[in-house]
Coordinates of C-alpha atoms in Angstrom, one line a residue:
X1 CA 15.2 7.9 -22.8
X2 CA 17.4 9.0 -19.7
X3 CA 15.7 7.2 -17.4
X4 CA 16.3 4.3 -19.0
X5 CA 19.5 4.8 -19.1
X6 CA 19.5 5.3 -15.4
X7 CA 17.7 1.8 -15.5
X8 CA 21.0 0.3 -16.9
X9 CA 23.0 1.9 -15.1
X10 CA 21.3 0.7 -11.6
X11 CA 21.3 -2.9 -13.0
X12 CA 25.0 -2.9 -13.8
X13 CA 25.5 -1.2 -10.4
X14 CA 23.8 -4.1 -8.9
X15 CA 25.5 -6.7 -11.0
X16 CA 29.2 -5.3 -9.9
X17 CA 27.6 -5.8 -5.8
X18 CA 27.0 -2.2 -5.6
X19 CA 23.2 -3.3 -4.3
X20 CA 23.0 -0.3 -2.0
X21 CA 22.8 2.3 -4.5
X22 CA 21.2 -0.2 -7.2
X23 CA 18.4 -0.3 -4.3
X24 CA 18.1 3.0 -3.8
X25 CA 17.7 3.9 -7.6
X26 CA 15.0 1.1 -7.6
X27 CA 13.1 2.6 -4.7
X28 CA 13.5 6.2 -6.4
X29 CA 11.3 5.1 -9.7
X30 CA 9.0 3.0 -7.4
X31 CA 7.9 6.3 -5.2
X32 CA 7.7 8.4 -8.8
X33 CA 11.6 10.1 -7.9
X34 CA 11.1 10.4 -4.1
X35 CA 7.4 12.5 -5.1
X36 CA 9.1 14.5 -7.1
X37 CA 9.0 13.7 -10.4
X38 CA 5.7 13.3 -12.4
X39 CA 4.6 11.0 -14.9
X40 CA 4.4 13.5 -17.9
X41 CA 8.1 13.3 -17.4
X42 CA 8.8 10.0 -17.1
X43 CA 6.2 9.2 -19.9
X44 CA 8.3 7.2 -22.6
X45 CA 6.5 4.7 -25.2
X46 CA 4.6 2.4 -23.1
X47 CA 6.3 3.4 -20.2
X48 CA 3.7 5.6 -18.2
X49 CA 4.9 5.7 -14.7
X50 CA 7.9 5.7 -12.8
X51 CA 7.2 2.3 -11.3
X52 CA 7.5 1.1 -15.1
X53 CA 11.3 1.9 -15.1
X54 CA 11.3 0.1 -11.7
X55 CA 9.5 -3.1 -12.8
X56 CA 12.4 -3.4 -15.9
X57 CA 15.2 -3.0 -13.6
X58 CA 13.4 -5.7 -11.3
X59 CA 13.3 -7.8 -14.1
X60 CA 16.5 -7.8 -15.4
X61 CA 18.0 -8.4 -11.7
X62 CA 15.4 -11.2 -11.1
X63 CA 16.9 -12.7 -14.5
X64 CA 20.7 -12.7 -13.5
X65 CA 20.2 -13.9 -9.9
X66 CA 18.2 -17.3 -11.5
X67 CA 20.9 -17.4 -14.1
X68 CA 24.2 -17.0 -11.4
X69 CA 22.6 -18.9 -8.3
X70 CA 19.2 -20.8 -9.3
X71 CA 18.9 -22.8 -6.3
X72 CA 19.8 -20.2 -3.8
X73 CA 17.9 -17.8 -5.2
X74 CA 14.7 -19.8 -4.8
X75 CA 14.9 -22.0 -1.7
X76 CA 11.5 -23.3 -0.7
X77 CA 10.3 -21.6 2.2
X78 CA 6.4 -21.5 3.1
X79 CA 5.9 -17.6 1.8
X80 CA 8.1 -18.5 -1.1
X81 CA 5.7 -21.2 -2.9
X82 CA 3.2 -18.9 -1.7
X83 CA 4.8 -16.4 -3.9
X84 CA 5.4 -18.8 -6.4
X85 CA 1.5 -19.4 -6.3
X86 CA 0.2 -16.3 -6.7
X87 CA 2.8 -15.9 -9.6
X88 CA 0.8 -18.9 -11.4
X89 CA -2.6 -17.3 -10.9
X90 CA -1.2 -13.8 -12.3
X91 CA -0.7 -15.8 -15.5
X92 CA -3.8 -17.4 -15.7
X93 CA -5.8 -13.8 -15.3
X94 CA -3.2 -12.7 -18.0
X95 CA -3.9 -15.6 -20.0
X96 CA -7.7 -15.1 -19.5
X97 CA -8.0 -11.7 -20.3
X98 CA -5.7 -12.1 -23.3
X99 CA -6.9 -15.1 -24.8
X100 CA -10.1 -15.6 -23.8
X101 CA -11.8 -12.1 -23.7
X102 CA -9.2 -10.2 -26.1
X103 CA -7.9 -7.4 -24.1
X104 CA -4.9 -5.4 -25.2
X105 CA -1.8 -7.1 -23.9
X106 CA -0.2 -3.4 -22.8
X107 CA -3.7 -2.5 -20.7
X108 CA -4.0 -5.9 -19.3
X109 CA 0.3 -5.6 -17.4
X110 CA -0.8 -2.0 -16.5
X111 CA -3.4 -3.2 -14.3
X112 CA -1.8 -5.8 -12.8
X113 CA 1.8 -4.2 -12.8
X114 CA 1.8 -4.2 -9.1
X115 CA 1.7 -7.5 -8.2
X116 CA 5.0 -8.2 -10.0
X117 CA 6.8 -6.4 -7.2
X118 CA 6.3 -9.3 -4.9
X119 CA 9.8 -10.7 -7.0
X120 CA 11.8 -7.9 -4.6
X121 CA 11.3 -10.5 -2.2
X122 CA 13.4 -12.6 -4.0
X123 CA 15.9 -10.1 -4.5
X124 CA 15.6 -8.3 -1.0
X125 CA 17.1 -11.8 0.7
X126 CA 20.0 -11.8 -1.6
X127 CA 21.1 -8.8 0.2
X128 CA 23.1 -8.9 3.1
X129 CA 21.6 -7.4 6.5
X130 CA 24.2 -4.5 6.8
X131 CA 23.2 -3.1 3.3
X132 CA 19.2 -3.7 3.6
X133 CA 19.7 -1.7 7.4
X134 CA 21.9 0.8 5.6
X135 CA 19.2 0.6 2.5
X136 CA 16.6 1.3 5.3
X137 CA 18.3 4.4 6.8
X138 CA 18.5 6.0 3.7
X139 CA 14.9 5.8 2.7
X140 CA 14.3 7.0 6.3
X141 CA 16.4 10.2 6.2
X142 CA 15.0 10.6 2.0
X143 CA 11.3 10.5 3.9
X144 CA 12.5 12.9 6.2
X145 CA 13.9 15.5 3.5
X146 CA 10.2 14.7 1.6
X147 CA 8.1 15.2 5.1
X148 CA 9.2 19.2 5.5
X149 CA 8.6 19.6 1.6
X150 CA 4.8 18.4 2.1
X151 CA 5.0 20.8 5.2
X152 CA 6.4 23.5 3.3
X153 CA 3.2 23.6 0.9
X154 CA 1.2 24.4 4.0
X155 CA 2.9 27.9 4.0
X156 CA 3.7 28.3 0.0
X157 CA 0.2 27.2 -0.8
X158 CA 1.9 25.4 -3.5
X159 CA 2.7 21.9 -4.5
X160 CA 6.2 21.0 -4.4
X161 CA 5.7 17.2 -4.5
X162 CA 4.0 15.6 -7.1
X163 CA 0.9 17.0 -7.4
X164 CA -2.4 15.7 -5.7
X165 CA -6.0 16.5 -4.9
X166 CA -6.1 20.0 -3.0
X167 CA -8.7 21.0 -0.5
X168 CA -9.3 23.2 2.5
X169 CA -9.8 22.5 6.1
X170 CA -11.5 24.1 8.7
X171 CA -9.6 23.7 12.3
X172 CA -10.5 26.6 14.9
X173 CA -12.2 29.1 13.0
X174 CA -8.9 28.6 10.5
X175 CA -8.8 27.5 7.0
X176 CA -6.1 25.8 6.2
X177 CA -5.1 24.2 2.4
X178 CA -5.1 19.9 3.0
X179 CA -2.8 18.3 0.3
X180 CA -3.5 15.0 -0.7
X181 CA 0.3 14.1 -1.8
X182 CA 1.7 12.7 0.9
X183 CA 5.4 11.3 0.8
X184 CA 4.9 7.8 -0.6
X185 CA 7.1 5.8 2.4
X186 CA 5.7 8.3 5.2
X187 CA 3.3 5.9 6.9
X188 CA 6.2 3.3 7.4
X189 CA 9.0 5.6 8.4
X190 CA 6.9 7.6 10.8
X191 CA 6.7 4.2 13.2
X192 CA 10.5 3.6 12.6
X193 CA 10.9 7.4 13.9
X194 CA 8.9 6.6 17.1
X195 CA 9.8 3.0 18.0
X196 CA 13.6 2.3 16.3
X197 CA 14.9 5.8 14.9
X198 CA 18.2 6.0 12.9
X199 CA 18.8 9.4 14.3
X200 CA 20.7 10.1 17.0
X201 CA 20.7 12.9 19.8
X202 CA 18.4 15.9 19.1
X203 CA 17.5 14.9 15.5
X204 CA 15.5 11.8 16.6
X205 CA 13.2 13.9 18.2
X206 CA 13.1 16.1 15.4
X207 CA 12.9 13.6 12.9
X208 CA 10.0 12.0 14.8
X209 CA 8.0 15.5 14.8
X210 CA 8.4 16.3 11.4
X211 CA 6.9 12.9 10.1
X212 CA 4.2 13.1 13.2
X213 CA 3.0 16.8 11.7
X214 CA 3.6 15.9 8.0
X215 CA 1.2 13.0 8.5
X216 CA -1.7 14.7 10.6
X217 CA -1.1 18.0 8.3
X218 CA -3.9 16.5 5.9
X219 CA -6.7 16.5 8.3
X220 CA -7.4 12.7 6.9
X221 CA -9.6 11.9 9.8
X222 CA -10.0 7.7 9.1
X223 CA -6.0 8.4 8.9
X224 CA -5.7 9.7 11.8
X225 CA -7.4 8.1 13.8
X226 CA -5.9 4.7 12.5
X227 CA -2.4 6.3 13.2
X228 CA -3.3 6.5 16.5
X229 CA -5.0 3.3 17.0
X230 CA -1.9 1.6 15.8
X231 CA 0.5 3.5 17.9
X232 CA -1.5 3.2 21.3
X233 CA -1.5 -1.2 20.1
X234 CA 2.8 -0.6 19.8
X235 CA 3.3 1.3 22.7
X236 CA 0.6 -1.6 24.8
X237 CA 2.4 -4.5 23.1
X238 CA 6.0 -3.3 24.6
X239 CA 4.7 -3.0 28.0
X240 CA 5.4 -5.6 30.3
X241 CA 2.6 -8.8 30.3
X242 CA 0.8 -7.7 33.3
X243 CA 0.4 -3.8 31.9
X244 CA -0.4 -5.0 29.1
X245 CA -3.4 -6.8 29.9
X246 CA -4.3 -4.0 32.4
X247 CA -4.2 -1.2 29.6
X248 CA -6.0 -3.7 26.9
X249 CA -8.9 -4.6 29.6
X250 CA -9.5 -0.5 30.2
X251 CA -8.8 0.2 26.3
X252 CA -11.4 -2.4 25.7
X253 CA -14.3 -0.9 28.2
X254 CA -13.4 2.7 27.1
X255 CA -13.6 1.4 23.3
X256 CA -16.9 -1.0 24.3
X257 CA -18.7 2.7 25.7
X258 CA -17.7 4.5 22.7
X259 CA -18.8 2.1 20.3
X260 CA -22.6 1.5 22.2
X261 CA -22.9 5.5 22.0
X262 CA -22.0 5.6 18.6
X263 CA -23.6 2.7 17.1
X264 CA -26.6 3.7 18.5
X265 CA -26.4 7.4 16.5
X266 CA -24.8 5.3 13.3
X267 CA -28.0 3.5 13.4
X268 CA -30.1 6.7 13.1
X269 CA -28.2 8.2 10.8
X270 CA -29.0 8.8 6.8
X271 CA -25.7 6.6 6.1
X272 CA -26.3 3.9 7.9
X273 CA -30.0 4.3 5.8
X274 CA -28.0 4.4 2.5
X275 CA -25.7 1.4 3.3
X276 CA -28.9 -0.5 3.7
X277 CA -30.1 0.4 0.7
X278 CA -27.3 -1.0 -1.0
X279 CA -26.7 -4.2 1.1
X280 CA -30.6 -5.3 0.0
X281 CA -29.1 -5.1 -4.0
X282 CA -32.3 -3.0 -5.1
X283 CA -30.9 -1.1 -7.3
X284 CA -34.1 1.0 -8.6
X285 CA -34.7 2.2 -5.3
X286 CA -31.2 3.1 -4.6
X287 CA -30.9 4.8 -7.8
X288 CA -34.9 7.1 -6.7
X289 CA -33.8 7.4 -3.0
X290 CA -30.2 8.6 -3.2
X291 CA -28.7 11.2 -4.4
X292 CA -24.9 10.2 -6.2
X293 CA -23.6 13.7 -6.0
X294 CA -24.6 14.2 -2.2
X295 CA -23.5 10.0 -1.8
X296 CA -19.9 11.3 -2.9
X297 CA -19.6 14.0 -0.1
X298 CA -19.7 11.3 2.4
X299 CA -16.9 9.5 1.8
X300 CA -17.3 6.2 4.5
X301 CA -20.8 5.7 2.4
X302 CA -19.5 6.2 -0.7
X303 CA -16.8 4.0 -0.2
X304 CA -19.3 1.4 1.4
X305 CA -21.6 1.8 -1.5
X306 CA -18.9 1.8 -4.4
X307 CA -17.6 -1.6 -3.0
X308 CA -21.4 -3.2 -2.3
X309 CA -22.0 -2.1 -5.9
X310 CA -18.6 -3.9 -7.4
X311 CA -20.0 -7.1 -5.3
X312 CA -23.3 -7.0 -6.4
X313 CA -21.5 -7.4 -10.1
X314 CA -20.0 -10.1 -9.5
X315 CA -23.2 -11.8 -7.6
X316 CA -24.7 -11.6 -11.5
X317 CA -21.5 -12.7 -13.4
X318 CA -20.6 -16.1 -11.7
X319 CA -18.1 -16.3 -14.1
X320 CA -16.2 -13.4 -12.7
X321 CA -16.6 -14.3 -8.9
X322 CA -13.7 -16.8 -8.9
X323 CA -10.9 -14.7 -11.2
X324 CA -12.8 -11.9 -12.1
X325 CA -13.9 -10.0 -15.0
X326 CA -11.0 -9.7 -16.5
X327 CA -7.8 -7.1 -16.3
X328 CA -9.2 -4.2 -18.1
X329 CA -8.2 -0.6 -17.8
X330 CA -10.3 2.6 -16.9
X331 CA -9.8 3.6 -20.7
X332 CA -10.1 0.5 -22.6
X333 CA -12.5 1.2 -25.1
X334 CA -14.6 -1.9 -23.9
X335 CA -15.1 -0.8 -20.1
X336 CA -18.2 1.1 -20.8
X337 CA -19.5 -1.7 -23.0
X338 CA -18.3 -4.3 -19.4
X339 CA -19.8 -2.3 -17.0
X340 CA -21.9 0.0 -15.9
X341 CA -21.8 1.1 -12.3
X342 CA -23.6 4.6 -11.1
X343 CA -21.1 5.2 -8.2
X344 CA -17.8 6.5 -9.0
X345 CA -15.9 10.0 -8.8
X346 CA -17.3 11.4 -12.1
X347 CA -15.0 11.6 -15.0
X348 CA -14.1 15.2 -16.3
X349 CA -14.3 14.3 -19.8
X350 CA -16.9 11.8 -20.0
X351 CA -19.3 12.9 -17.1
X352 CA -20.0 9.1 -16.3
X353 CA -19.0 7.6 -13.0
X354 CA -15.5 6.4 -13.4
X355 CA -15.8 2.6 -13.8
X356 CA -13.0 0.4 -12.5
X357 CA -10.5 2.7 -11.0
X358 CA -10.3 4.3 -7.7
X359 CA -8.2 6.1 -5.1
X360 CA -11.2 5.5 -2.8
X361 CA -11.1 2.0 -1.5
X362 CA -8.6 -0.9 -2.7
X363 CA -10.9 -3.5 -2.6
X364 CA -13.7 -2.6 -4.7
X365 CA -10.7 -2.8 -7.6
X366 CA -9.1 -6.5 -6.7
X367 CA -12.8 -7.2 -6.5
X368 CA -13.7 -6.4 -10.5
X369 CA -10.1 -7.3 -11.7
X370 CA -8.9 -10.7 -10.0
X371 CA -12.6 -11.7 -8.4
X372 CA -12.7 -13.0 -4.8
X373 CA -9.9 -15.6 -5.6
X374 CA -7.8 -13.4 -6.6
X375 CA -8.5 -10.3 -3.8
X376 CA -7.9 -13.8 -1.4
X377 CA -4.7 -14.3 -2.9
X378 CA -3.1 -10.5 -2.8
X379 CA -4.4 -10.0 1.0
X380 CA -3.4 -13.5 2.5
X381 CA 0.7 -12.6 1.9
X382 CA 0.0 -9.2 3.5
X383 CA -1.9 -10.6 6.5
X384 CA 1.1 -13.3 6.3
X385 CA 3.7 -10.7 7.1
X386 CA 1.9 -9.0 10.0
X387 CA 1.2 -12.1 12.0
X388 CA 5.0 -12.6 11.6
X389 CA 5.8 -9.0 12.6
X390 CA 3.3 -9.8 15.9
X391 CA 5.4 -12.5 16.2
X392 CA 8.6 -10.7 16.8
X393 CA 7.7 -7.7 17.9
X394 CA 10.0 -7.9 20.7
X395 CA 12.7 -6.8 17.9
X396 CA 12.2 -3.2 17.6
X397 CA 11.9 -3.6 13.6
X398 CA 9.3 -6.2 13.9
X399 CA 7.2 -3.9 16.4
X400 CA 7.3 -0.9 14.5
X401 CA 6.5 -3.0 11.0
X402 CA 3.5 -4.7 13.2
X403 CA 1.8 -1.0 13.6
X404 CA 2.5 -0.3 10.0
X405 CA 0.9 -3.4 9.0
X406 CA -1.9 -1.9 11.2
X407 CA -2.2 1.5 9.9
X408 CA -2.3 -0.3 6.5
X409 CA -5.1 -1.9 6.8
X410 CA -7.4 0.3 8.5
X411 CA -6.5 2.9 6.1
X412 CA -7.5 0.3 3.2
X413 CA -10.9 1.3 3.5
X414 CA -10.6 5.0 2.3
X415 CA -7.6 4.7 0.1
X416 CA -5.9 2.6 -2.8
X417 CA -3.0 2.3 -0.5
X418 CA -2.7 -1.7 -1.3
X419 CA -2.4 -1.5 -4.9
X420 CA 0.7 0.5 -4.1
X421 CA 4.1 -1.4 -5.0
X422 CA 6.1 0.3 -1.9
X423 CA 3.0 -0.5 0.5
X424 CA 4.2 -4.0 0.5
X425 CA 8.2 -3.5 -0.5
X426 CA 9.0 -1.5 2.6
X427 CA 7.8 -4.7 5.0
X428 CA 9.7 -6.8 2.8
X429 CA 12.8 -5.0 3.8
X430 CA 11.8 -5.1 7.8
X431 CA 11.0 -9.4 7.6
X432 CA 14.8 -10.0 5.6
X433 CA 16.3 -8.0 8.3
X434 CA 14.8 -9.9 11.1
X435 CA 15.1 -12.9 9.7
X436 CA 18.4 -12.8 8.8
X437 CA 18.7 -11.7 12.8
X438 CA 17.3 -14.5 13.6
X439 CA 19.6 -16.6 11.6
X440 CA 22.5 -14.8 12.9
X441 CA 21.4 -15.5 16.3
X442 CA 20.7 -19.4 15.8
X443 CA 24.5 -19.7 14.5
X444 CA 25.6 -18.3 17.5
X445 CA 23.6 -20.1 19.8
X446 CA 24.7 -23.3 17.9
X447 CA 28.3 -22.7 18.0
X448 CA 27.7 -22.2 22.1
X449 CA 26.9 -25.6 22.0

């Protein structure tokens, strides 16, 4: 009950044009309280999460903006009827699973909650630059507080964040404890650190460090390694032309040897076997030749093979290919009756392969719930924003937002990252700063003349 009070209060904050702190209230219930508050606290009636509390206040801002300024509020611009698309295809996969296949109304917003945070785009350009910048500076030094907590579990050997998967990892004859509860807005702010910090003086270094450690703390090697892919593509992009296609020709020999050499022991390998196995859609020989519970220790075949086998589904269901089979929850009583997939993490209670969910890849999820339409339709306003980030990436914002955009989708293949609300919000902010830059700019330049 408090937190919706805090809900009201951000929405009358917003309303009397304080939208800085409004913002800032909205991003704390998006991230689950800056990582630190759990859902069993926030758990009220049909309110599960954190991003719950968010989606009302969103709402309820969304409604007054129409309601004070309807034509300003929505001017046409390409992304926005875009938008306004997608919008119309969420409520026909509402509609469908409602009406047609009689899914619980509550289940079916819970899975597709997410997608209703595109509307902060709407809201995001009613802000003025100096409060979005400001908005942005805050989040940064709130990722920065967040950053030494994770680091801080290292030596407690405790979780102080919201709690996640725990493991251990080996580095130097070490072991050290790998906590899978990142800060939620790490990935983005740890670019803005590098390429465009908010600190000054000695704390921009600082700043920068804690973030860099924080994020290769959890040994996540496809992490990693996509961190640094998309920082070495920043760094190349703000060289000079004639560097640039200097270091890109030598990146791309160094990169063409690596990948001969490792293709070649990929090919001989047992999971380039397994992936085979599951590409040719024989599922009796998959289910005699390999093992699920040795499948799940490695984690790029088990992704491989939980998406091929989501595919496969929908390869026998025409109907589901274009919309998919419908919006339906891990724990709706008719997902076992739907489906019945052998790879999956393996429920606790049940001891069956979790169905639908999964932390492990993003797509395998769009591909049940909104078909290939619908996975389409969430990806092409994300790919959208990154060409538009390449595009200025000689603003500092719009290169740093470029190798987040980067990082994002490499790391879409081992995580549920795009089915995260803030994955997509925090970009939102960078391309209504620029482009009100760019505006700002192009006033100028007329009054000149």
């Amino acid at each position: 009950m408090a937190f919706l009070l805090v809900v009201f209060i951000a929405i009358f904050l917003y309303i009397r044009d304080f939208k800085l702190l409004a913002l800032t209230m909205f991003f704390f219930f998006v991230t689950s309280g800056f990582d630190l508050i759990p859902e069993e606290v926030t758990k009220f009636g049909f309110f599960s999460k954190g991003m719950d509390y968010a989606l009302i206040m969103l709402a309820f801002i969304v409604a007054f903006e129409c309601v004070c300024d309807y034509q300003s509020f929505l001017r046409k611009d390409f992304l926005t009827k875009y938008l306004l698309f997608l919008g119309l295809f969420l409520i026909a996969c509402i509609a469908y699973s409602k009406v047609i296949l009689h899914f619980e109304f509550a289940g079916i917003i819970r899975t597709c909650r997410f997608l209703f945070f595109w509307l902060a785009w709407f809201v995001f350009r009613k802000v003025d630059k100096q409060r979005l910048e400001q908005l942005m500076t805050l989040l940064f030094y709130v990722t920065v507080v967040c950053s030494v907590l994770y680091l801080l579990q290292l030596f407690f050997e405790e979780s102080i964040l919201n709690e996640g998967a725990v493991a251990k990892a080996k580095l130097f004859g070490m072991i050290f404890p790998r906590y899978y509860n990142h800060p939620a807005m790490l990935y983005f702010f740890v670019y803005i650190a590098i390429f465009r910090s908010p600190a000054k003086g000695l704390l921009q270094p600082i700043t920068a460090a804690i973030m860099i450690i924080a994020l290769l703390a959890a040994f996540h090697r496809s992490l990693i390694g996509f961190f640094f892919i998309a920082l070495f593509l920043g760094l190349v992009l703000r060289l000079p032309r004639l560097q640039r296609i200097k270091v890109l020709a030598v990146g791309a020999v160094l990169v063409g040897t690596f990948v001969v050499f490792e293709g070649y022991r990929f090919v001989k390998s047992r999971t380039f076997t397994d992936i085979q196995h599951f590409m040719s859609g024989n599922l009796a020989e998959i289910e005699t030749e390999i093992d699920i519970e040795e499948l799940q220790q490695s984690t790029f075949t088990f992704r491989m093979a939980h998406l091929v086998e989501r595919n496969m589904y929908l390869l026998e269901h025409p109907k589901a290919m274009l919309i998919g089979a419908g919006l339906i929850p891990e724990d709706a009583k008719g997902t076992s009756k739907m489906f019945n997939f052998d790879i999956g993490l393996t429920d606790d209670m049940s001891g069956k392969a979790v169905q639908v969910d999964t932390g492990d890849i993003a797509y395998s999820m769009f591909l049940i719930r909104f078909g290939y339409l619908g996975t389409a339709l969430i990806m092409l306003p994300l790919i959208l924003l990154t060409v538009y980030f390449y595009r200025h990436k000689d603003n500092p914002l719009g290169l740093q937002s470029f190798t987040y955009m980067v990082l994002v989708f490499g790391v879409s293949f081992f995580s549920a990252n795009l089915s995260h609300p803030y994955t997509f919000l925090l970009p939102m902010l960078s391309y209504h700063i620029i482009n009100q830059t760019q505006e700002e700019h192009a006033k100028k330049d007329a009054q000149q003349t």
